[in-house]
Coordinates of N, CA and C in Angstrom, one line a residue:
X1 N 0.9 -1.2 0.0 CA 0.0 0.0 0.0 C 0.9 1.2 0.0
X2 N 0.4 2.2 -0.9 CA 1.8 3.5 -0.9 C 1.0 4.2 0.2
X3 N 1.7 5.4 0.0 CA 1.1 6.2 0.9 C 0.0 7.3 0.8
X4 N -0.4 6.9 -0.6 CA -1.7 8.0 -1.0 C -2.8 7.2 -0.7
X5 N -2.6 5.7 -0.7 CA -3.8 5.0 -0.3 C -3.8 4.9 1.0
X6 N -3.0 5.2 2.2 CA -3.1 5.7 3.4 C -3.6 6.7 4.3
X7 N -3.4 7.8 3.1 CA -4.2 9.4 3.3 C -5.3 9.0 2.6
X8 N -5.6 8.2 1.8 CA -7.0 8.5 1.6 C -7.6 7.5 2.7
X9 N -7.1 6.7 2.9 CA -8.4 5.8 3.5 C -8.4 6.5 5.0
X10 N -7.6 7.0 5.5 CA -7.5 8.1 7.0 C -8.7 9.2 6.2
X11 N -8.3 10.0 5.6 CA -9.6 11.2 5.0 C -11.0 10.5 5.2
X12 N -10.8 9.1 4.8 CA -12.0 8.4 4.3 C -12.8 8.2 5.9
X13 N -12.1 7.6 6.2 CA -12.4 7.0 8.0 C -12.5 8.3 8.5
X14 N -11.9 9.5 8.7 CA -12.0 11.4 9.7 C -13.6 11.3 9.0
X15 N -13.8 11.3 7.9 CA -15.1 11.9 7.3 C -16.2 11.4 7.4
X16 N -16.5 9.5 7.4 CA -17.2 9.3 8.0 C -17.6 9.2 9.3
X17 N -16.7 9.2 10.2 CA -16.6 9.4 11.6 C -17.3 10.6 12.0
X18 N -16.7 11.8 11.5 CA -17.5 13.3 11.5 C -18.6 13.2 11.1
X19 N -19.1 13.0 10.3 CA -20.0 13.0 9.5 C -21.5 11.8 9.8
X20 N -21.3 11.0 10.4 CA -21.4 10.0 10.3 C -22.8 9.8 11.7
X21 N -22.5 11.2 12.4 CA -23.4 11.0 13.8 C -25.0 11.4 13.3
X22 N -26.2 10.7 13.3 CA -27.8 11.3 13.4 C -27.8 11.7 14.8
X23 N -29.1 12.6 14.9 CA -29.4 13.3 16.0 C -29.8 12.6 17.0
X24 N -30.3 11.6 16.7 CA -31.0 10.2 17.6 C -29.5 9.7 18.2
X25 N -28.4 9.6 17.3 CA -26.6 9.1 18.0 C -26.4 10.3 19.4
X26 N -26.6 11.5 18.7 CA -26.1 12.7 19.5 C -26.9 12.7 21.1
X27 N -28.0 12.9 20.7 CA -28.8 12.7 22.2 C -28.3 11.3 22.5
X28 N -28.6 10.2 22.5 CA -28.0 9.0 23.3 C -26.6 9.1 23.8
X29 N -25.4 9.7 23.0 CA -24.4 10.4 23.6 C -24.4 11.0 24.8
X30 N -24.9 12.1 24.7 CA -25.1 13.5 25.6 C -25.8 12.6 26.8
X31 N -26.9 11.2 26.4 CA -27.4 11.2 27.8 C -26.4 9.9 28.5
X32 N -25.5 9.3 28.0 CA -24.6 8.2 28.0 C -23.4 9.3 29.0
X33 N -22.6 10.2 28.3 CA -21.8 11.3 29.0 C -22.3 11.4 30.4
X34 N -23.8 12.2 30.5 CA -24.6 12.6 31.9 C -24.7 11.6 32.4
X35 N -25.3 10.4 32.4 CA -25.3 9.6 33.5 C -24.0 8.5 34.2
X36 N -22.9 8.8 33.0 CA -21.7 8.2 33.6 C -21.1 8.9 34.8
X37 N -21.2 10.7 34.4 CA -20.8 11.9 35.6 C -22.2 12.8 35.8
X38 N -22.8 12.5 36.4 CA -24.1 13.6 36.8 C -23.5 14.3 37.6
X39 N -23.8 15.7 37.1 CA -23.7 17.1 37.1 C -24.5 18.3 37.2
X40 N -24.2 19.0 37.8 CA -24.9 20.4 37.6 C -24.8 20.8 35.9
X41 N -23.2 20.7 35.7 CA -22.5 21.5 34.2 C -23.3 20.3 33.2
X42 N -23.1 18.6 33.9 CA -24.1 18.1 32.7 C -24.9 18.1 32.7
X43 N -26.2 18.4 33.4 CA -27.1 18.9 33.8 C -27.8 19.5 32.3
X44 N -27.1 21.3 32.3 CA -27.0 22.4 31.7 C -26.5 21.7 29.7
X45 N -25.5 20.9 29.8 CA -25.4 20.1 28.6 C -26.6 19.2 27.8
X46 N -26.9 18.5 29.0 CA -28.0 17.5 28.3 C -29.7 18.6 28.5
X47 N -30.0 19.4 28.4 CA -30.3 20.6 28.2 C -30.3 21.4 26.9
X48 N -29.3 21.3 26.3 CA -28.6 22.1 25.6 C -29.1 20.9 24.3
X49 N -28.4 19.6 24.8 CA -28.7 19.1 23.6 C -30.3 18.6 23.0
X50 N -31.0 18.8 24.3 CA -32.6 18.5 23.7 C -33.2 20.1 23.0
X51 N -32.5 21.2 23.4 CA -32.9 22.4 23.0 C -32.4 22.4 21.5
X52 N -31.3 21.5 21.3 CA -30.5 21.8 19.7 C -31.9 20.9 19.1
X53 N -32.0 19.6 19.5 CA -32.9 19.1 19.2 C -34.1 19.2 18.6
X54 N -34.7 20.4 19.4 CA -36.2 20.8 19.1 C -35.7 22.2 17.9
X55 N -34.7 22.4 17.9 CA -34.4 23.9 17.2 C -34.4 23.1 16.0
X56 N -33.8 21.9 15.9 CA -33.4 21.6 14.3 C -35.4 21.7 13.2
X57 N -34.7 21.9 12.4 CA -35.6 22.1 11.2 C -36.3 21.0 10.8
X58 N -35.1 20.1 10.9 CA -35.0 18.4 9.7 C -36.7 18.0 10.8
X59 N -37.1 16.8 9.5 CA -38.5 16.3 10.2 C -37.5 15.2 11.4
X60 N -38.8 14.6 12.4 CA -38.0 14.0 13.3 C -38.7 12.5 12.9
X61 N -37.6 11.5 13.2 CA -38.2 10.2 13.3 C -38.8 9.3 14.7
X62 N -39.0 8.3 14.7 CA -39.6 8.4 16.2 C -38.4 7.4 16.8
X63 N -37.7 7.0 16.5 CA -36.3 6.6 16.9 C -36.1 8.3 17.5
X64 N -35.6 9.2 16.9 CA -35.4 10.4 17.5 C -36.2 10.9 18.1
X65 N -37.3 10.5 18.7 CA -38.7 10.9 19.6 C -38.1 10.4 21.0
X66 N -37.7 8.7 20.5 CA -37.8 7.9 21.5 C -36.4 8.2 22.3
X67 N -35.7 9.1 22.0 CA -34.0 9.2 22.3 C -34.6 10.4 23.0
X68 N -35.2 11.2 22.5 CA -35.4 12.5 23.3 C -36.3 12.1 24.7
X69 N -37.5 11.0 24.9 CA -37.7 10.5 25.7 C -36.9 10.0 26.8
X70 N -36.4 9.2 26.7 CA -35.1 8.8 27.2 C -34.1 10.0 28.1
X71 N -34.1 10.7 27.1 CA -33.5 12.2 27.4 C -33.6 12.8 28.8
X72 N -35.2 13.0 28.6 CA -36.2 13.9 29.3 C -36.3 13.0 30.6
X73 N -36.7 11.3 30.8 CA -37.0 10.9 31.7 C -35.6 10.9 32.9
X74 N -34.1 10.3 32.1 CA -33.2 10.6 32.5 C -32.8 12.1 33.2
X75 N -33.1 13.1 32.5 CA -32.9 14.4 33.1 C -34.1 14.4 34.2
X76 N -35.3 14.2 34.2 CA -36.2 14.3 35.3 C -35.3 13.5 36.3
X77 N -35.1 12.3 36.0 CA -34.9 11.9 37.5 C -33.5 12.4 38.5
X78 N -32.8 13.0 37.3 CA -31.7 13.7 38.3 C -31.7 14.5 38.8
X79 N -32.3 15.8 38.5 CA -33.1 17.0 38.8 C -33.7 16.7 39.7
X80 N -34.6 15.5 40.2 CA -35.4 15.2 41.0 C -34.3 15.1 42.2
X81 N -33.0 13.8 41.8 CA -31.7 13.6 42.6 C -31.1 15.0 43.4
X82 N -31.2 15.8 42.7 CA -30.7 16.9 42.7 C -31.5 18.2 43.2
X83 N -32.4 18.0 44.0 CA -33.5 18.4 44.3 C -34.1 19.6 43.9
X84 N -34.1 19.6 42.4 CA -34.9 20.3 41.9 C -36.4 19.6 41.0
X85 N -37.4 19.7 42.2 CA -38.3 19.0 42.1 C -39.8 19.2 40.9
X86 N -39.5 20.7 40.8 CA -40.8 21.3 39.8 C -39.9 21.0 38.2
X87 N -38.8 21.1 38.3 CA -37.8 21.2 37.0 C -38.5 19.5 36.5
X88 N -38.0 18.9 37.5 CA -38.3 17.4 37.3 C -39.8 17.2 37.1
X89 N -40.9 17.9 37.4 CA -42.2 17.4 36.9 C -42.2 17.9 35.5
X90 N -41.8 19.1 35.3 CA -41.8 19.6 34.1 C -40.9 18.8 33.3
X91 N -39.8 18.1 33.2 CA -38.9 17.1 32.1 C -39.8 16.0 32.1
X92 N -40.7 15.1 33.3 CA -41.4 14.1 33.3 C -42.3 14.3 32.4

């Protein structure tokens, strides 16, 4: 293998990797991150990413419904952990 078929297949692999995440990946991320380290700051993150969520344009599928559920129930019960209890009725 020379070395142009090395940079390409590296280009090839950076781009689908980048490229490569649906919104339904990103929320499962963001709530995978939060419940490894529950946080205040992740808290304010997994937040952020259900707000990118509802902002996007694209239609939603219900795989990406069911990720944002997941989202929400997980943020409720930590908030609730975290004794913010009206925050938590409102995520529920």
């Amino acid at each position: 293998m020379n070395l142009y078929n090395l940079y390409g297949l590296i280009f090839l692999f950076l781009t689908l990797n980048v490229s490569g995440q649906n919104q339904e990946d990103k929320i499962y991320n963001a709530v995978d991150s939060f419940v490894a380290h529950p946080s205040a700051k992740a808290l304010q993150n997994l937040n952020a990413s259900e707000t990118d969520f509802w902002r996007n344009p694209k239609p939603k599928t219900k795989d990406e419904f069911l990720a944002i559920v997941v989202l929400n129930c997980n943020k409720a019960y930590y908030e609730n952990q975290f004794g913010q209890t009206q925050n938590a009725i409102s995520s529920y």
